[in-house]
Amino acid sequence: MDRPLTQNIRTGRAFATLEDYRKTGGYEGLKKTLADLKPKDVQQWVKDAGLRGRGGAGFSTGLKWSLVPIDQAPAQPRYLVINADEMEPGTFKDRLLLEKDPHQLLEGIVIAAYAIQAQTAYIFLRAEYRLAAERLTRAMQEARAAHYIGAHILDSDFSLEIHLHTSAGRYICGEESALLNALEGKRATPRPKPPFAVVSGLWGRPTVVNNVETLCNVPHILRHGADWYKGLGRGADAGTKLFGASGRVKKPGLWELPMGTPIREILEDHADGMKDGYRLRGFLPGGASTDFLLPEHLDVPMEFDTVAKAGSRMGTGTIIVLDDKTCPVQMVLNLERFFAQESCGWCTPCRDGLPWTVTLLQDIVEGRGRPEDLDTLSRLTRMLGPGNTFCALAPGAMEPLQSALKYFREDFERYIFQNRTLKEAV
């Protein structure tokens, strides 16, 4: 049980059925919840366990649940929404859990819904995850037949309906409030905050939005306890995490490892190091919208606060590797094109600033760059930074750019000054 999230994922098995899931203690956490615990008890268990959101923000899951008003208006509808719209470049951890062990997510959903007294839950699924949709649908049918979802679950007073909603396929739908707008059938744009979703979310009702991996941790906490869960981590953060690596490593993939696992161990022991003929130059530790770190940061533990102190974010925990034969300027240009395309256009800095960023980078790469363009790019990273936009899309887009300008400035300058010298020579 040192790898609870992936214990049912086995070679030669397409996915875990209900029978497979129950053989390893599946739904025991739910039985314990409904038989012995009140909603606030469940919230406290998850708080005590130290579970932090696995979608990127790292906010305390139990604390988030406790912000939902359940005492003042017990008859008021509440909603649980599962963010399965995994569109962060370089991130594919939720896909593994959705396709290989869907019942683990379903059990987590029912426990979380009980904790906030929600009677309706929506799984907001990335449109391209068709196999995940098929397997979730089958798992929901199995769970309903076994009375794990539906009316009076396991002969208790608690009832829950779970609906699978396929996304329209936009990156912005991963932002909590834009997701809620899309679920309501509106344009997927962020909402101003406050009010926050836990008070006024889906259709103006209290709503909790949790990530897939976050909820997959919940059944194990309820089954084995908070102390057991905290003991799985190596440092300040509790539990295990799906860490991944992509790029020119010998064995790209995903591994469930303790929180606090050093980056070096992930890249060298599990991803088997760089491919022959390539050298590590840098990496994005948590998906495309995180700051570059360098080989000197390899011994940094993968924990939320520790990675932040190193100058980046743990984000989704899926590392994108930059090798010495890949141009960091062109890599950043590729990322900025994606973010500019995915901007919802709701606020001016993001709508106009990201295309401007792409234009400047493209000019640099194609030989039209000027020395002052680097100052403009630096200014844009501040203008599009936190606090200047409705949501975190543009600030996230600026993270790889601002760190590339910091660590790989000579690559930018080489494009500008070499081309300038050639033009002057002509």
Coordinates of C-alpha atoms in Angstrom, one line a residue:
M1 CA 0.0 0.0 0.0
D2 CA 2.9 2.4 -0.5
R3 CA 1.4 3.1 -4.0
P4 CA -2.3 3.2 -3.4
L5 CA -3.2 5.2 -6.5
T6 CA -1.8 2.6 -8.9
Q7 CA -2.2 -0.6 -7.0
N8 CA -4.9 -1.8 -9.5
I9 CA -3.0 -0.8 -12.6
R10 CA -1.3 -4.0 -13.8
T11 CA 0.4 -5.2 -17.0
G12 CA -1.9 -7.3 -19.1
R13 CA -5.1 -5.8 -17.6
A14 CA -6.9 -3.2 -19.7
F15 CA -8.6 -1.7 -16.6
A16 CA -9.9 -2.6 -13.2
T17 CA -13.5 -3.7 -13.1
L18 CA -15.7 -3.5 -10.0
E19 CA -14.7 -7.0 -9.1
D20 CA -11.0 -6.2 -9.5
Y21 CA -11.4 -3.0 -7.5
R22 CA -13.2 -4.7 -4.6
K23 CA -10.5 -7.3 -4.3
T24 CA -8.0 -4.7 -3.1
G25 CA -10.4 -3.1 -0.6
G26 CA -12.4 -0.9 -3.0
Y27 CA -15.5 0.9 -1.6
E28 CA -14.5 -0.1 2.0
G29 CA -13.7 3.6 2.6
L30 CA -17.2 4.5 1.4
K31 CA -18.8 1.9 3.7
K32 CA -16.9 3.2 6.7
T33 CA -17.8 6.8 5.8
L34 CA -21.6 6.2 5.5
A35 CA -21.7 3.8 8.6
D36 CA -19.5 5.7 11.1
L37 CA -18.8 9.3 10.1
K38 CA -20.6 12.6 9.8
P39 CA -19.8 15.0 6.9
K40 CA -17.7 17.2 9.1
D41 CA -15.8 14.1 10.4
V42 CA -14.9 13.3 6.8
Q43 CA -13.7 16.8 6.2
Q44 CA -11.5 16.6 9.3
W45 CA -10.0 13.3 8.3
V46 CA -8.9 14.8 5.0
K47 CA -7.6 17.9 6.6
D48 CA -5.6 15.9 9.2
A49 CA -4.2 13.8 6.3
G50 CA -2.8 16.9 4.7
L51 CA -4.2 16.2 1.2
R52 CA -3.4 19.1 -1.1
G53 CA -5.1 19.5 -4.5
R54 CA -3.3 17.7 -7.2
G55 CA -4.5 19.9 -10.1
G56 CA -1.7 22.4 -9.6
A57 CA -2.7 24.9 -7.0
G58 CA -2.0 22.6 -4.0
F59 CA -4.8 24.1 -1.8
S60 CA -5.8 22.0 1.2
T61 CA -8.7 19.7 0.1
G62 CA -10.3 19.3 3.5
L63 CA -10.2 23.1 4.1
K64 CA -11.8 23.7 0.7
W65 CA -14.6 21.3 1.6
S66 CA -15.1 22.9 5.0
L67 CA -15.8 26.3 3.4
V68 CA -19.1 25.0 1.9
P69 CA -22.0 26.1 4.1
I70 CA -23.9 23.0 5.1
D71 CA -25.3 24.0 8.5
Q72 CA -26.9 27.3 7.7
A73 CA -29.0 26.0 4.8
P74 CA -29.2 22.2 4.9
A75 CA -31.8 22.0 2.2
Q76 CA -29.9 24.2 -0.3
P77 CA -28.6 22.3 -3.3
R78 CA -24.8 21.8 -3.5
Y79 CA -22.7 20.4 -6.3
L80 CA -19.4 18.5 -6.7
V81 CA -17.6 19.0 -10.0
I82 CA -14.7 16.9 -11.0
N83 CA -12.2 18.6 -13.3
A84 CA -11.1 16.0 -15.8
D85 CA -10.4 18.5 -18.5
E86 CA -6.6 17.7 -18.6
M87 CA -5.3 20.0 -21.3
E88 CA -2.0 21.2 -19.8
P89 CA 0.8 20.5 -22.3
G90 CA 3.0 17.7 -21.0
T91 CA 0.4 16.5 -18.5
F92 CA -1.2 13.0 -18.8
K93 CA -1.6 11.8 -15.2
D94 CA -5.4 12.0 -14.8
R95 CA -5.8 10.1 -18.1
L96 CA -4.0 7.1 -16.5
L97 CA -6.3 7.0 -13.5
L98 CA -9.5 7.6 -15.6
E99 CA -8.7 4.8 -18.1
K100 CA -7.1 2.2 -15.8
D101 CA -9.0 2.5 -12.5
P102 CA -12.3 4.4 -12.9
H103 CA -13.9 3.0 -9.7
Q104 CA -11.2 4.6 -7.6
L105 CA -12.4 8.0 -8.8
L106 CA -16.1 7.1 -8.4
E107 CA -15.5 6.1 -4.7
G108 CA -13.7 9.3 -4.1
I109 CA -16.5 11.3 -5.7
V110 CA -19.2 9.7 -3.5
I111 CA -17.1 10.3 -0.3
A112 CA -16.4 13.9 -1.2
A113 CA -20.0 14.5 -2.1
Y114 CA -21.1 13.1 1.3
A115 CA -18.6 15.4 3.0
I116 CA -20.1 18.5 1.5
Q117 CA -23.7 17.1 1.4
A118 CA -24.0 17.4 -2.4
Q119 CA -26.5 15.2 -4.1
T120 CA -25.3 15.8 -7.7
A121 CA -21.8 15.5 -9.1
Y122 CA -20.5 16.2 -12.6
I123 CA -17.4 14.8 -14.2
F124 CA -16.2 17.4 -16.7
L125 CA -14.1 15.3 -19.1
R126 CA -11.7 16.4 -21.8
A127 CA -13.4 15.7 -25.2
E128 CA -10.4 13.8 -26.6
Y129 CA -10.5 11.3 -23.7
R130 CA -12.9 9.0 -25.5
L131 CA -11.5 5.8 -24.0
A132 CA -11.8 7.3 -20.5
A133 CA -15.4 8.2 -21.2
E134 CA -16.2 4.6 -22.3
R135 CA -14.6 3.1 -19.1
L136 CA -16.2 5.7 -16.8
T137 CA -19.6 5.0 -18.3
R138 CA -19.2 1.2 -17.7
A139 CA -17.9 1.8 -14.2
M140 CA -20.8 4.0 -13.4
Q141 CA -23.2 1.3 -14.5
E142 CA -21.5 -1.3 -12.4
A143 CA -21.5 1.1 -9.4
R144 CA -25.1 1.9 -9.8
A145 CA -26.0 -1.8 -10.0
A146 CA -24.1 -2.4 -6.7
H147 CA -25.8 0.6 -5.0
Y148 CA -22.6 2.6 -4.7
I149 CA -24.3 5.5 -6.5
G150 CA -27.9 6.5 -6.9
A151 CA -30.7 6.7 -4.3
H152 CA -30.0 5.6 -0.7
I153 CA -26.4 4.4 -1.2
L154 CA -25.7 1.2 0.7
D155 CA -29.1 1.6 2.4
S156 CA -28.1 4.9 3.9
D157 CA -29.9 8.3 3.9
F158 CA -27.4 9.6 1.4
S159 CA -28.1 9.8 -2.3
L160 CA -25.9 10.9 -5.2
E161 CA -26.3 11.2 -9.0
I162 CA -23.2 11.4 -11.1
H163 CA -23.3 12.8 -14.6
L164 CA -20.5 12.5 -17.2
H165 CA -20.2 15.8 -19.2
T166 CA -17.8 15.9 -22.2
S167 CA -16.0 19.2 -22.6
A168 CA -16.2 21.3 -25.7
G169 CA -12.4 21.1 -25.8
R170 CA -10.8 24.4 -24.7
Y171 CA -7.8 24.8 -22.3
I172 CA -9.7 27.6 -20.5
C173 CA -12.2 25.0 -19.3
G174 CA -9.6 23.8 -16.9
E175 CA -10.0 27.0 -15.0
E176 CA -12.5 26.5 -12.2
S177 CA -15.0 29.3 -12.9
A178 CA -14.7 29.0 -16.7
L179 CA -15.5 25.3 -16.3
L180 CA -18.6 26.1 -14.4
N181 CA -19.8 28.6 -17.1
A182 CA -19.2 25.9 -19.7
L183 CA -21.2 23.4 -17.6
E184 CA -24.1 25.8 -17.5
G185 CA -24.0 26.1 -21.3
K186 CA -22.4 29.5 -21.4
R187 CA -19.3 30.8 -23.0
A188 CA -16.3 29.4 -21.1
T189 CA -14.9 32.6 -19.5
P190 CA -13.6 33.1 -16.0
R191 CA -15.8 34.7 -13.4
P192 CA -14.8 37.5 -11.1
K193 CA -13.9 36.5 -7.6
P194 CA -15.4 36.9 -5.0
P195 CA -17.8 35.2 -4.7
F196 CA -15.9 31.9 -4.8
A197 CA -17.4 28.7 -6.0
V198 CA -17.7 27.2 -2.6
V199 CA -20.3 29.9 -1.8
S200 CA -21.8 30.6 -5.3
G201 CA -20.7 28.3 -8.0
L202 CA -22.8 26.1 -10.4
W203 CA -26.1 27.9 -11.0
G204 CA -25.3 30.1 -8.0
R205 CA -25.2 27.3 -5.5
P206 CA -22.3 26.2 -3.3
T207 CA -19.9 24.1 -5.4
V208 CA -16.6 22.3 -4.9
V209 CA -14.4 21.7 -7.9
N210 CA -11.7 19.0 -7.4
N211 CA -9.1 17.4 -9.7
V212 CA -9.3 13.7 -10.6
E213 CA -6.0 12.7 -8.9
T214 CA -7.1 14.6 -5.8
L215 CA -10.3 12.6 -5.4
C216 CA -8.5 9.3 -6.1
N217 CA -6.6 9.8 -2.9
V218 CA -9.7 10.2 -0.7
P219 CA -10.9 6.5 -0.5
H220 CA -7.4 5.4 0.8
I221 CA -7.4 8.1 3.5
L222 CA -10.8 7.0 4.7
R223 CA -9.8 3.4 4.7
H224 CA -6.3 3.6 6.3
G225 CA -6.4 6.9 8.2
A226 CA -4.6 10.2 8.2
D227 CA -1.4 9.1 10.0
W228 CA -0.9 6.3 7.4
Y229 CA -1.4 8.8 4.6
K230 CA 1.0 11.4 6.1
G231 CA 3.6 8.6 6.5
L232 CA 3.7 8.0 2.7
G233 CA 5.4 11.4 2.1
R234 CA 9.1 12.0 2.5
G235 CA 8.8 15.6 3.7
A236 CA 6.3 18.3 4.5
D237 CA 3.7 17.2 2.0
A238 CA 1.7 14.0 2.6
G239 CA 0.8 11.1 0.4
T240 CA 2.0 9.9 -3.0
K241 CA 1.8 11.6 -6.3
L242 CA 1.8 10.7 -10.0
F243 CA 5.0 12.2 -11.3
G244 CA 5.8 12.1 -15.0
A245 CA 8.5 13.0 -17.5
S246 CA 8.4 13.7 -21.2
G247 CA 11.0 14.9 -23.7
R248 CA 14.3 13.3 -24.6
V249 CA 14.6 10.9 -21.7
K250 CA 15.1 7.2 -22.2
K251 CA 11.9 6.1 -20.6
P252 CA 9.2 8.8 -20.6
G253 CA 6.2 7.9 -18.5
L254 CA 4.4 8.2 -15.1
W255 CA 5.3 6.8 -11.7
E256 CA 3.5 6.9 -8.4
L257 CA 6.1 8.1 -5.9
P258 CA 6.2 9.7 -2.4
M259 CA 5.6 13.4 -2.2
G260 CA 9.1 14.9 -1.7
T261 CA 10.8 12.6 -4.2
P262 CA 13.9 14.5 -5.6
I263 CA 13.7 15.6 -9.2
R264 CA 17.0 13.8 -9.8
E265 CA 15.4 10.5 -8.8
I266 CA 12.5 10.9 -11.1
L267 CA 14.6 11.8 -14.1
E268 CA 17.6 9.5 -13.5
D269 CA 16.2 6.4 -11.8
H270 CA 12.7 6.2 -13.2
A271 CA 13.0 7.9 -16.6
D272 CA 16.5 6.3 -17.0
G273 CA 18.2 9.6 -17.7
M274 CA 18.7 11.5 -21.0
K275 CA 18.8 9.7 -24.3
D276 CA 22.3 8.9 -25.6
G277 CA 23.8 12.0 -27.2
Y278 CA 21.7 14.5 -25.3
R279 CA 22.4 16.5 -22.2
L280 CA 19.9 18.0 -19.8
R281 CA 19.8 21.8 -20.1
G282 CA 16.7 22.6 -18.1
F283 CA 13.1 21.4 -17.4
L284 CA 9.6 22.6 -16.6
P285 CA 8.8 20.8 -13.4
G286 CA 5.0 20.8 -13.5
G287 CA 3.7 21.1 -17.1
A288 CA 3.9 23.9 -19.6
S289 CA 2.8 26.8 -17.4
T290 CA 5.7 26.6 -14.9
D291 CA 9.1 28.2 -14.7
F292 CA 12.2 26.5 -16.1
L293 CA 14.6 25.1 -13.6
L294 CA 18.2 24.0 -14.3
P295 CA 20.4 20.9 -13.6
E296 CA 21.5 22.6 -10.4
H297 CA 18.0 22.1 -9.1
L298 CA 17.9 18.4 -9.6
D299 CA 18.1 17.7 -5.9
V300 CA 15.1 19.8 -5.1
P301 CA 12.3 17.6 -3.6
M302 CA 9.0 17.6 -5.5
E303 CA 6.9 19.4 -2.9
F304 CA 4.7 22.4 -3.4
D305 CA 6.6 24.9 -1.2
T306 CA 10.1 23.6 -1.9
V307 CA 9.7 23.9 -5.7
A308 CA 8.3 27.4 -5.2
K309 CA 11.4 28.4 -3.2
A310 CA 13.5 27.1 -6.1
G311 CA 11.7 29.6 -8.4
S312 CA 9.0 27.5 -10.0
R313 CA 5.8 25.6 -9.2
M314 CA 5.3 21.9 -8.8
G315 CA 2.1 22.3 -10.8
T316 CA 0.9 18.9 -12.0
G317 CA 4.2 17.2 -11.3
T318 CA 4.8 16.2 -14.9
I319 CA 8.3 17.3 -16.0
I320 CA 9.0 18.5 -19.5
V321 CA 12.7 18.1 -20.3
L322 CA 14.7 20.6 -22.3
D323 CA 17.8 19.0 -23.9
D324 CA 20.9 20.7 -25.2
K325 CA 19.9 20.2 -28.9
T326 CA 16.5 21.9 -28.5
C327 CA 16.4 25.6 -28.8
P328 CA 14.8 27.2 -25.7
V329 CA 13.6 30.2 -27.7
Q330 CA 11.7 28.0 -30.2
M331 CA 10.4 25.8 -27.4
V332 CA 9.0 28.9 -25.6
L333 CA 7.5 30.2 -28.9
N334 CA 5.7 26.9 -29.4
L335 CA 4.2 27.2 -25.9
E336 CA 3.2 30.8 -26.3
R337 CA 1.4 30.0 -29.5
F338 CA -0.6 27.4 -27.7
F339 CA -1.5 29.8 -24.9
A340 CA -2.4 32.6 -27.3
Q341 CA -4.7 30.2 -29.2
E342 CA -6.4 29.0 -26.1
S343 CA -7.0 32.5 -24.6
C344 CA -10.7 33.0 -24.1
G345 CA -10.3 36.7 -24.9
W346 CA -12.2 37.9 -21.8
C347 CA -9.5 40.3 -20.6
T348 CA -7.3 42.6 -22.6
P349 CA -3.9 41.7 -21.2
C350 CA -4.4 38.0 -22.2
R351 CA -6.3 38.6 -25.4
D352 CA -3.9 41.1 -26.8
G353 CA -0.7 40.5 -24.8
L354 CA -0.3 36.8 -25.7
P355 CA -0.5 37.3 -29.5
W356 CA 2.0 40.3 -29.1
T357 CA 4.3 37.9 -27.3
V358 CA 4.1 35.4 -30.1
T359 CA 4.8 38.1 -32.7
L360 CA 7.9 39.3 -30.9
L361 CA 9.2 35.8 -30.4
Q362 CA 8.5 34.8 -34.0
D363 CA 10.3 38.0 -35.2
I364 CA 13.3 37.0 -33.1
V365 CA 13.4 33.4 -34.4
E366 CA 13.0 34.5 -38.0
G367 CA 15.7 37.1 -37.9
R368 CA 13.7 40.3 -37.5
G369 CA 14.4 40.7 -33.8
R370 CA 15.7 43.9 -32.2
P371 CA 17.6 44.3 -28.9
E372 CA 14.7 46.3 -27.5
D373 CA 12.4 43.3 -28.1
L374 CA 13.9 41.6 -25.1
D375 CA 13.0 44.5 -22.9
T376 CA 9.4 44.4 -24.3
L377 CA 9.1 40.7 -23.6
S378 CA 10.3 41.3 -20.0
R379 CA 7.7 44.0 -19.6
L380 CA 5.0 41.8 -21.0
T381 CA 5.8 39.1 -18.4
R382 CA 5.0 41.7 -15.7
M383 CA 2.0 43.2 -17.5
L384 CA 0.4 39.7 -18.0
G385 CA 1.5 38.5 -14.5
P386 CA -0.6 37.7 -11.4
G387 CA -3.2 40.2 -10.5
N388 CA -3.5 41.7 -13.9
T389 CA -5.9 39.2 -15.5
F390 CA -9.2 37.5 -14.7
C391 CA -7.6 34.0 -14.4
A392 CA -4.2 32.3 -14.3
L393 CA -3.9 31.5 -18.0
A394 CA -1.8 34.5 -19.0
P395 CA 0.3 34.5 -15.8
G396 CA 1.0 30.7 -16.4
A397 CA 1.9 31.4 -20.0
M398 CA 4.5 34.0 -18.8
E399 CA 6.3 31.6 -16.4
P400 CA 8.2 29.6 -19.1
L401 CA 9.0 32.9 -20.9
Q402 CA 10.2 34.9 -17.9
S403 CA 12.4 32.0 -16.7
A404 CA 13.8 31.5 -20.3
L405 CA 14.7 35.1 -20.4
K406 CA 16.5 34.7 -17.1
Y407 CA 18.3 31.4 -17.8
F408 CA 18.7 31.3 -21.6
R409 CA 19.1 35.0 -22.5
E410 CA 22.2 34.3 -24.6
D411 CA 20.0 32.2 -26.9
F412 CA 17.7 35.1 -27.5
E413 CA 20.6 37.5 -28.0
R414 CA 22.3 35.1 -30.4
Y415 CA 19.3 35.2 -32.7
I416 CA 19.2 39.0 -32.6
F417 CA 22.8 39.9 -32.8
Q418 CA 24.0 37.3 -35.2
N419 CA 21.3 38.2 -37.7
R420 CA 22.0 41.9 -37.1
T421 CA 25.7 41.3 -37.9
L422 CA 24.9 39.4 -41.0
K423 CA 22.6 42.2 -42.3
E424 CA 25.3 44.8 -41.6
A425 CA 27.9 42.7 -43.4
V426 CA 25.6 42.6 -46.5

